[in-house]
mmCIF file of C-alpha atoms in Angstrom:
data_model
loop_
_atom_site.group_PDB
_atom_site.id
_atom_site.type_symbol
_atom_site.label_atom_id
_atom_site.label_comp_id
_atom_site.label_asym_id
_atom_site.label_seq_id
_atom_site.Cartn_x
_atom_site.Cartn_y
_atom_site.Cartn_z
ATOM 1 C CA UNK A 1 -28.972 147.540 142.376
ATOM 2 C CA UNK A 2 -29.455 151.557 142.154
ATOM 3 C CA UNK A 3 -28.761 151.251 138.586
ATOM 4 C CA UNK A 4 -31.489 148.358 138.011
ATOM 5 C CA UNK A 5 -34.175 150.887 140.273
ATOM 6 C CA UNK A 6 -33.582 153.749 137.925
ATOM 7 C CA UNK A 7 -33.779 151.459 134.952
ATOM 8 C CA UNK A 8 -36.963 150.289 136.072
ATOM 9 C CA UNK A 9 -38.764 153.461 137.998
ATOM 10 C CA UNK A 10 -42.010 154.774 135.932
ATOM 11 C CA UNK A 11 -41.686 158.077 134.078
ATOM 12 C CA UNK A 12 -44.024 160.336 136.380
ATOM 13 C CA UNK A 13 -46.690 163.265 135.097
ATOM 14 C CA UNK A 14 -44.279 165.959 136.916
ATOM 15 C CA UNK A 15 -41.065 166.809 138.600
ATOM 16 C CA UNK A 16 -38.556 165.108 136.344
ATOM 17 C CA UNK A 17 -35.687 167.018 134.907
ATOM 18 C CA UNK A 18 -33.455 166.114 131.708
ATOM 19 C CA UNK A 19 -34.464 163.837 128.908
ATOM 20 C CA UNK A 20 -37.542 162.612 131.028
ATOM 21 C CA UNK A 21 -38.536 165.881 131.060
ATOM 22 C CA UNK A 22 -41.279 167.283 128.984
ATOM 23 C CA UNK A 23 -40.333 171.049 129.502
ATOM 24 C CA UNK A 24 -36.959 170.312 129.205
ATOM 25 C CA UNK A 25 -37.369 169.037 125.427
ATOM 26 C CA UNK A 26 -39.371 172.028 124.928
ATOM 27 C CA UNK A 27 -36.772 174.880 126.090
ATOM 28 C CA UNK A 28 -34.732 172.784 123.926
ATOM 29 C CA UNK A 29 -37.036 173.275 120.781
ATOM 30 C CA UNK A 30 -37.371 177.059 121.523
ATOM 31 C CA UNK A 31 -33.821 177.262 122.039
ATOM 32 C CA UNK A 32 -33.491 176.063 118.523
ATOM 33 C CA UNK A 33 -36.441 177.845 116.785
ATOM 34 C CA UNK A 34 -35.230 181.222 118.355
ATOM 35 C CA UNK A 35 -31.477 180.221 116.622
ATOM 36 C CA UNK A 36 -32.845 179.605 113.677
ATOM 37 C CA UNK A 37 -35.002 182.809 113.192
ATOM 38 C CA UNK A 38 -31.782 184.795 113.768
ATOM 39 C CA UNK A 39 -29.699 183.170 111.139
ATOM 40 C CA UNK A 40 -32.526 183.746 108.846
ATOM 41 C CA UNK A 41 -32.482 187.408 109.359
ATOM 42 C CA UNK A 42 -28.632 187.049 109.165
ATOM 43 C CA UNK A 43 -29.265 185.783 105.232
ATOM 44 C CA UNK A 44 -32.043 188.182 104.254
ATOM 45 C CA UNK A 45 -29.440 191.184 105.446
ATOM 46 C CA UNK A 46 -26.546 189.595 103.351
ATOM 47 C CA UNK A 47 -29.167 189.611 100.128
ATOM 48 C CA UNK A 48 -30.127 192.679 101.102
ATOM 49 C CA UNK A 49 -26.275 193.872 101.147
ATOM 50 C CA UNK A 50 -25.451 191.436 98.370
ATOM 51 C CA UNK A 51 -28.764 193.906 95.938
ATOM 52 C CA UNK A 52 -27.075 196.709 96.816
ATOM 53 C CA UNK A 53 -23.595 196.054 96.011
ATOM 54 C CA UNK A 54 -24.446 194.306 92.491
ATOM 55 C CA UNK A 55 -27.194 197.369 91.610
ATOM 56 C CA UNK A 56 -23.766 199.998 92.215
ATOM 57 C CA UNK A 57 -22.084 197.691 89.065
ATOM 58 C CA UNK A 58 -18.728 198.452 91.181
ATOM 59 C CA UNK A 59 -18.689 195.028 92.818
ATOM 60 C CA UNK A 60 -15.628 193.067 92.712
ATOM 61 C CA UNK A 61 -16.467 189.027 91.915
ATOM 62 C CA UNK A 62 -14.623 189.158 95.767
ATOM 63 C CA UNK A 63 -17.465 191.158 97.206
ATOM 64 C CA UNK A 64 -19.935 189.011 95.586
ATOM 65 C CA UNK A 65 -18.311 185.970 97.127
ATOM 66 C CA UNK A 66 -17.972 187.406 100.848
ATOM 67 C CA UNK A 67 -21.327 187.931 100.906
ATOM 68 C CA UNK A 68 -23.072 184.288 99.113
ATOM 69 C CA UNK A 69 -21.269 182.358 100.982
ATOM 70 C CA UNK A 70 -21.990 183.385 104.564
ATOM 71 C CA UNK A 71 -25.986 184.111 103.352
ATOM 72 C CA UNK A 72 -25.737 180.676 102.191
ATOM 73 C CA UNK A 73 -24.255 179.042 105.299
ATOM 74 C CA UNK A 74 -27.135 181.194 107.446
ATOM 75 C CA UNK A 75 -29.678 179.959 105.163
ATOM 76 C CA UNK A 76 -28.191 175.881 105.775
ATOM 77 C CA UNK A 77 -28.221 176.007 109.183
ATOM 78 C CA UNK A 78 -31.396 177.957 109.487
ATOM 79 C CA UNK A 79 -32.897 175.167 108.208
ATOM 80 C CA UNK A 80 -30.814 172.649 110.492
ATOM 81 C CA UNK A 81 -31.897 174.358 113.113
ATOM 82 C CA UNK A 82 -35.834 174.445 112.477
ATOM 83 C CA UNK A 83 -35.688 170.699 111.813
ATOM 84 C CA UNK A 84 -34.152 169.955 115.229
ATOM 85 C CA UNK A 85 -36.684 172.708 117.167
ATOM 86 C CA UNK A 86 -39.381 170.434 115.416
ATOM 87 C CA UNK A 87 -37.998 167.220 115.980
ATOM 88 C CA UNK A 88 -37.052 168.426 119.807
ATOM 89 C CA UNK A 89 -40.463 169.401 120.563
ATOM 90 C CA UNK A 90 -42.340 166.512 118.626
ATOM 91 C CA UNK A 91 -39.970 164.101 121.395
ATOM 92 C CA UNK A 92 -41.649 166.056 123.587
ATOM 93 C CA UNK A 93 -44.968 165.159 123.393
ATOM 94 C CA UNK A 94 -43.327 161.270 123.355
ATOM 95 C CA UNK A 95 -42.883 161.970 126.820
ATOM 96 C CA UNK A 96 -46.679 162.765 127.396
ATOM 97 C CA UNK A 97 -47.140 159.439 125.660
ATOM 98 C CA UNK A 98 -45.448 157.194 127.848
ATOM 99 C CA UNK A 99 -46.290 158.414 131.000
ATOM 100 C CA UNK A 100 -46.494 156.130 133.801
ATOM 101 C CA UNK A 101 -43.550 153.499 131.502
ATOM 102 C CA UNK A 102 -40.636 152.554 132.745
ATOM 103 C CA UNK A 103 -37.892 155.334 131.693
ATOM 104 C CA UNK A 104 -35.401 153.534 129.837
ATOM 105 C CA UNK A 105 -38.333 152.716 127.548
ATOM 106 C CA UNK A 106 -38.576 156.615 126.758
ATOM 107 C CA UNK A 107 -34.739 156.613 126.524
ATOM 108 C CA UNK A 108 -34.629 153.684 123.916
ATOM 109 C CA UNK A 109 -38.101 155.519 122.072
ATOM 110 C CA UNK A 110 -36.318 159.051 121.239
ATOM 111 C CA UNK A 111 -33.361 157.009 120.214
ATOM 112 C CA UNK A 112 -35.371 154.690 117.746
ATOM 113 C CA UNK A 113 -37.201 157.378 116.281
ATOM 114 C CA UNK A 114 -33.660 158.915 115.179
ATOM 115 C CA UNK A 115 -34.621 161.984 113.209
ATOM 116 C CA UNK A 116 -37.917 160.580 111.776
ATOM 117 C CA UNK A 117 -40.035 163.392 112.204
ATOM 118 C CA UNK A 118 -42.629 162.326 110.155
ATOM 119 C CA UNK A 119 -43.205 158.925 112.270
ATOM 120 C CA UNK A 120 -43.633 160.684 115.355
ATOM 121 C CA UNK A 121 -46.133 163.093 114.155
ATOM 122 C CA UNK A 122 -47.981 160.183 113.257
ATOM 123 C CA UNK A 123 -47.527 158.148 116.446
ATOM 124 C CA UNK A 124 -48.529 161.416 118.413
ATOM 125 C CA UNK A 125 -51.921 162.056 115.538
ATOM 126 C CA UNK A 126 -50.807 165.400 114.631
ATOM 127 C CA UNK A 127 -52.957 166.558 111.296
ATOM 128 C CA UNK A 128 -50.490 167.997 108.170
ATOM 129 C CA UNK A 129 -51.541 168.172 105.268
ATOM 130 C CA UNK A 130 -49.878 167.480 102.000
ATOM 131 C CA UNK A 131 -47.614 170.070 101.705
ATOM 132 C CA UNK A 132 -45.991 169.939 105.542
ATOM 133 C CA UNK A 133 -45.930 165.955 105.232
ATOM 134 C CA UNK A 134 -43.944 166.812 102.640
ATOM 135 C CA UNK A 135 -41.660 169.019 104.694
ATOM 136 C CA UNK A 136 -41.042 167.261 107.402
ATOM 137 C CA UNK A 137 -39.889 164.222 105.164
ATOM 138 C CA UNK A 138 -37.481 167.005 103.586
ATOM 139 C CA UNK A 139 -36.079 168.401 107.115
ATOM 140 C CA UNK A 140 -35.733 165.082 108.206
ATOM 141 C CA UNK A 141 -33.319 164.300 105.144
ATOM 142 C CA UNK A 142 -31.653 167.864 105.644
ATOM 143 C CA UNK A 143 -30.683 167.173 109.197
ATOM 144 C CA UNK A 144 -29.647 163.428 108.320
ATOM 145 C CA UNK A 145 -27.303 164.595 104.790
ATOM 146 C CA UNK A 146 -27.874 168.034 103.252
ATOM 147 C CA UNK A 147 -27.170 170.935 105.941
ATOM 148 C CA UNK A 148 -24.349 168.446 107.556
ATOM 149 C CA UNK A 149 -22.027 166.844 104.883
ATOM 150 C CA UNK A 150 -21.125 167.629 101.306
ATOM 151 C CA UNK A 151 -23.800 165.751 98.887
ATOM 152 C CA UNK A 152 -22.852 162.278 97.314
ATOM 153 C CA UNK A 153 -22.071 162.704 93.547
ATOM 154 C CA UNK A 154 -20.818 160.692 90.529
ATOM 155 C CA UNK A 155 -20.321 163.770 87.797
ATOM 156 C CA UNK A 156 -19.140 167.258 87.748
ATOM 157 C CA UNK A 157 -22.920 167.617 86.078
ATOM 158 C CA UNK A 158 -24.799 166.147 88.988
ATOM 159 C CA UNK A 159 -22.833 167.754 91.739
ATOM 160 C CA UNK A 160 -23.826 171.301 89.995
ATOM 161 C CA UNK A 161 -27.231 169.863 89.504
ATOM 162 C CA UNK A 162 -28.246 169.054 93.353
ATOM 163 C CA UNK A 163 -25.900 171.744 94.843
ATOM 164 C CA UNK A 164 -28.142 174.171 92.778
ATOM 165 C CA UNK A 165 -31.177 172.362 94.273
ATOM 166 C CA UNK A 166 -30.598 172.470 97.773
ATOM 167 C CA UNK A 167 -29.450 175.907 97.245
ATOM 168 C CA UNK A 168 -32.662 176.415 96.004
ATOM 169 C CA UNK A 169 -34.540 174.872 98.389
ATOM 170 C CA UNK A 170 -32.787 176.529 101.431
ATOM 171 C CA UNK A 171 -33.011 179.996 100.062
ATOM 172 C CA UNK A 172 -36.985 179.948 99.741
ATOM 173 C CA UNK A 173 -38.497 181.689 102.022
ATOM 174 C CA UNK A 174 -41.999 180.586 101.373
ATOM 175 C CA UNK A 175 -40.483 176.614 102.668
ATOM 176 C CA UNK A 176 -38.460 177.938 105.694
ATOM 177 C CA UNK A 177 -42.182 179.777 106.730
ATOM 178 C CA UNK A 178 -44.217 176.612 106.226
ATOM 179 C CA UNK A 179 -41.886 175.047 108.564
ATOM 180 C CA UNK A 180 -42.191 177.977 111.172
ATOM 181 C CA UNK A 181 -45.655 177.105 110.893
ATOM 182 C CA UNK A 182 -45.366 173.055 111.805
ATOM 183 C CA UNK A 183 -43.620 173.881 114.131
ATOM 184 C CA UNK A 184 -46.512 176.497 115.981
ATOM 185 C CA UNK A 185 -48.917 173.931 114.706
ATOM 186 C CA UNK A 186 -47.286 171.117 116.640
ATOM 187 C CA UNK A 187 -46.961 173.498 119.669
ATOM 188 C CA UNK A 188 -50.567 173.997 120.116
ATOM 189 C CA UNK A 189 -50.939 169.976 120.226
ATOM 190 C CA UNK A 190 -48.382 169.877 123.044
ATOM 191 C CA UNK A 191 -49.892 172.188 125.037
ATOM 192 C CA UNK A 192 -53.124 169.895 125.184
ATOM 193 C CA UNK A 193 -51.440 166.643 125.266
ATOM 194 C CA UNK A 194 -51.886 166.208 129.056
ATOM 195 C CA UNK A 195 -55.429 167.081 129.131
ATOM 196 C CA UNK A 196 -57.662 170.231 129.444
ATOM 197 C CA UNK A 197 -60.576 171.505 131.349
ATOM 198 C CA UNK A 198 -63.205 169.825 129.112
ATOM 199 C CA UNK A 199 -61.070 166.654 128.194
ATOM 200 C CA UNK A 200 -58.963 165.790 131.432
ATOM 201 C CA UNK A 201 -56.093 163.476 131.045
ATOM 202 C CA UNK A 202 -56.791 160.088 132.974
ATOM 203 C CA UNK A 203 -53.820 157.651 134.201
ATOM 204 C CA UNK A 204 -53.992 153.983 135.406
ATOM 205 C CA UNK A 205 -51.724 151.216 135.307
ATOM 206 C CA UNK A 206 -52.635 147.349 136.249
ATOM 207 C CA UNK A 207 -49.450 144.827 137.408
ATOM 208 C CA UNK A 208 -49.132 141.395 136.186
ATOM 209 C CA UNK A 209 -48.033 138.792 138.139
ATOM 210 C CA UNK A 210 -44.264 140.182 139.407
ATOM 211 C CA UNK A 211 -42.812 141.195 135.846
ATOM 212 C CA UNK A 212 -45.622 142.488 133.626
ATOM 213 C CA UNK A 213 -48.110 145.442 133.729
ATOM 214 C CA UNK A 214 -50.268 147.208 131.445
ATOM 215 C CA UNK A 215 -50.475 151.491 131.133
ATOM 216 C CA UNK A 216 -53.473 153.232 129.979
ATOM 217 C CA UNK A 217 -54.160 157.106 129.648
ATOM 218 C CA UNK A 218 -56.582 158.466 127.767
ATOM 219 C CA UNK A 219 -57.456 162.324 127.247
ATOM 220 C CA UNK A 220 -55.606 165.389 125.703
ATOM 221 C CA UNK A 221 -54.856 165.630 122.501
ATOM 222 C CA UNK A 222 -53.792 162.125 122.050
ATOM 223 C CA UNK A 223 -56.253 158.889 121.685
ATOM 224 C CA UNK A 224 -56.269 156.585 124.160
ATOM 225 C CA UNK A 225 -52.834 154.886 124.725
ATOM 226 C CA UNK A 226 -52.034 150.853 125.768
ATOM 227 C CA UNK A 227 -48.596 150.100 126.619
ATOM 228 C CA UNK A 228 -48.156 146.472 127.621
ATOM 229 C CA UNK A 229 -45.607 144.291 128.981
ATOM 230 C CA UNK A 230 -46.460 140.318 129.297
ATOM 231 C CA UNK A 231 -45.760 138.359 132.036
ATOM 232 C CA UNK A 232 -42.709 135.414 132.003
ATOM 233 C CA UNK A 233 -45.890 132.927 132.917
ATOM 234 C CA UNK A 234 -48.323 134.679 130.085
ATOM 235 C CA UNK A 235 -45.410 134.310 127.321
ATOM 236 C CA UNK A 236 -44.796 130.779 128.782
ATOM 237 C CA UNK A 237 -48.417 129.472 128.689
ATOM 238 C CA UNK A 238 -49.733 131.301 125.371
ATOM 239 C CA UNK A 239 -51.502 133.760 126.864
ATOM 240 C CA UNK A 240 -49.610 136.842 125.719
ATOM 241 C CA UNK A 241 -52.111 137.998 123.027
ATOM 242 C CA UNK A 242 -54.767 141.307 123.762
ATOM 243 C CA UNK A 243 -57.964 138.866 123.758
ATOM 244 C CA UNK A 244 -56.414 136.839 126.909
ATOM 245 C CA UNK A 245 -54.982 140.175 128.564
ATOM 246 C CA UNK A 246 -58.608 141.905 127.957
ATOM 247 C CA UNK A 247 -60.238 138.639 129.836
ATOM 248 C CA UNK A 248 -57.714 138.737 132.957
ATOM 249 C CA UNK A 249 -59.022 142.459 132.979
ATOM 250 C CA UNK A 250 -62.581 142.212 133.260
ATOM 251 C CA UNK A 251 -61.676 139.660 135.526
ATOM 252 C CA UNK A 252 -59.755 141.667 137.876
ATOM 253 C CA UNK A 253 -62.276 144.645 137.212
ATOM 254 C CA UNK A 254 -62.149 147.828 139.578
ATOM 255 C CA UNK A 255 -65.036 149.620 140.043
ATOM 256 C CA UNK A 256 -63.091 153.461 138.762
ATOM 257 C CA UNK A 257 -63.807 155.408 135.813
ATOM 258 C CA UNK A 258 -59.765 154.457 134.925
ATOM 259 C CA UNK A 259 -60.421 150.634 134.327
ATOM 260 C CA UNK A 260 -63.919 151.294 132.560
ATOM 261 C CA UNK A 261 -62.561 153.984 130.499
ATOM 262 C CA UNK A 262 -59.403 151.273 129.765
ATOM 263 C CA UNK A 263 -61.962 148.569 128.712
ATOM 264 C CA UNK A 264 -64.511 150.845 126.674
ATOM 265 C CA UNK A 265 -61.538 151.922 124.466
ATOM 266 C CA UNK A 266 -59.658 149.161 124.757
ATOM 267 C CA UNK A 267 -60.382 148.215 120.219
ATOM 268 C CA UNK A 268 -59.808 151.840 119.461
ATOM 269 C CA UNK A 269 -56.790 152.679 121.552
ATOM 270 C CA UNK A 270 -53.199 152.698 120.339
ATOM 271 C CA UNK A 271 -51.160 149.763 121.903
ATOM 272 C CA UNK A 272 -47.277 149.483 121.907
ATOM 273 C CA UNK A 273 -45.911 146.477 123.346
ATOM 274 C CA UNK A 274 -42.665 146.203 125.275
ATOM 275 C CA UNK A 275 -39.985 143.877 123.421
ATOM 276 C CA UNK A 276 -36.813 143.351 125.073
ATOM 277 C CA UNK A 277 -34.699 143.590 122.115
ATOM 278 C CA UNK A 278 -36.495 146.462 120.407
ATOM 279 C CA UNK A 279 -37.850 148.776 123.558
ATOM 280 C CA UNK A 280 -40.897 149.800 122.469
ATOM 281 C CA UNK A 281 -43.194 148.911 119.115
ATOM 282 C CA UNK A 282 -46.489 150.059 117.881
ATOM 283 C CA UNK A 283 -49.308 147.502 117.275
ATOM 284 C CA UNK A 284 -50.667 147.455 113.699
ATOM 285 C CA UNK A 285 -54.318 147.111 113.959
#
């Protein structure tokens, strides 16, 4: 019974701690970021060791060695480490979005999302352009294959061939930086996801019959969100479809700026509906 409460209990603005927990997914993020940063600086002072050592022309092939391979290893998991601060603080703004939801439906969210950074971004309307769309598709593969497990190879040519490339790619300087910047750029979107003086976030939620209810914020930095959950009797007599769930609104109409606000952007707003067997899914327009 305690178990089915929790299960069911709506996600609230403030005061939760842990995964339901918007600051808590964003000291996580920092956490990360701040790691990340430090193993950088660890790999530019190994090239910066690794100069002066080959400019003396005394260097043993051993010296050489000691030195790649733990600038390599700080440059992999820099990289590892910015993907997760990113992905960590992107989940973060999932939380803003699903205020008000039952939890388990942010629980089953983070976990469908996986490492897709590029999906969230898109579900939370953050603007990248070409080049960090392009990035976050990249860290998203890096924390998935290439900074965790030796790549997959049929030939002594190809292994040298995308060992060289990821090499490549995790030594440049001018990528890990674009991804430093994502990652402020997504920041400053969090911080007005829940609103701000001149566009206040907004909250209502409207219960149907005993098992089905529809959420609705609007403000912040995100568009107006719909998150709806059909009734047993509106799945059982056809009327689980948005142009019979509008008319039961405007039929139960409240006189409060949350239901007219709900209604007014009710064909512009993003609407996930709640499936039993997938948790949470976004409406295509």
């Amino acid at each position: 019974m305690g178990n089915e409460q929790t299960i069911s209990e709506p996600l609230r603005s403030s005061g939760e701690k842990g995964v339901h927990s918007k600051i808590d997914w964003i000291n996580e993020a920092e956490s990360k970021l701040v790691s990340a940063l430090i193993l950088r600086e660890a790999a530019k002072e190994k090239s910066l060791e690794l100069k002066q050592i080959t400019s003396s022309r005394r260097a043993s092939s051993q010296d050489v060695f000691n030195l790649l391979q733990p600038r390599e290893s700080a440059n992999k998991s820099s990289f590892l480490l910015l993907g997760y601060a990113i992905e960590l603080l992107l989940k973060s703004g999932v939380v803003s979005l699903l205020i008000y939801a039952p939890k388990h439906l942010l629980e089953r969210k983070v976990q469908n999302y996986s490492h897709n950074l590029l999906r969230i971004s898109d579900d939370l309307h953050i603007k990248l352009n070409k080049a960090e769309r392009g990035l976050l598709t990249k860290l998203s593969s890096f924390i998935v294959n290439e900074t965790r497990y030796p790549v997959t190879v049929n030939s002594i040519q190809e292994y040298c061939e995308k060992t060289n490339k990821i090499t490549a790619q995790l030594s440049s300087e001018k990528l890990f930086e674009l991804g430093v910047g994502i990652y402020e750029n997504i920041k400053s979107v969090i911080q007005d996801i829940d609103g701000t003086e001149q566009n206040p976030k907004l909250y209502n939620k409207v219960d149907i019959d005993s098992d089905g209810y529809v959420t609705f914020r609007v403000g912040g930095s995100l568009p107006p969100i719909l998150i709806i959950k059909y009734s047993g009797n509106q799945v059982t007599f056809g009327k689980n479809n948005l142009s019979d769930l509008k008319l039961l609104i405007e039929h139960n109409y409240t006189n409060c700026i949350q239901s007219h606000l709900m209604l007014k952007s009710w064909d512009y707003a993003d609407i996930y509906l709640v499936c039993e067997k997938k948790g949470l899914t976004k409406l295509s327009r």
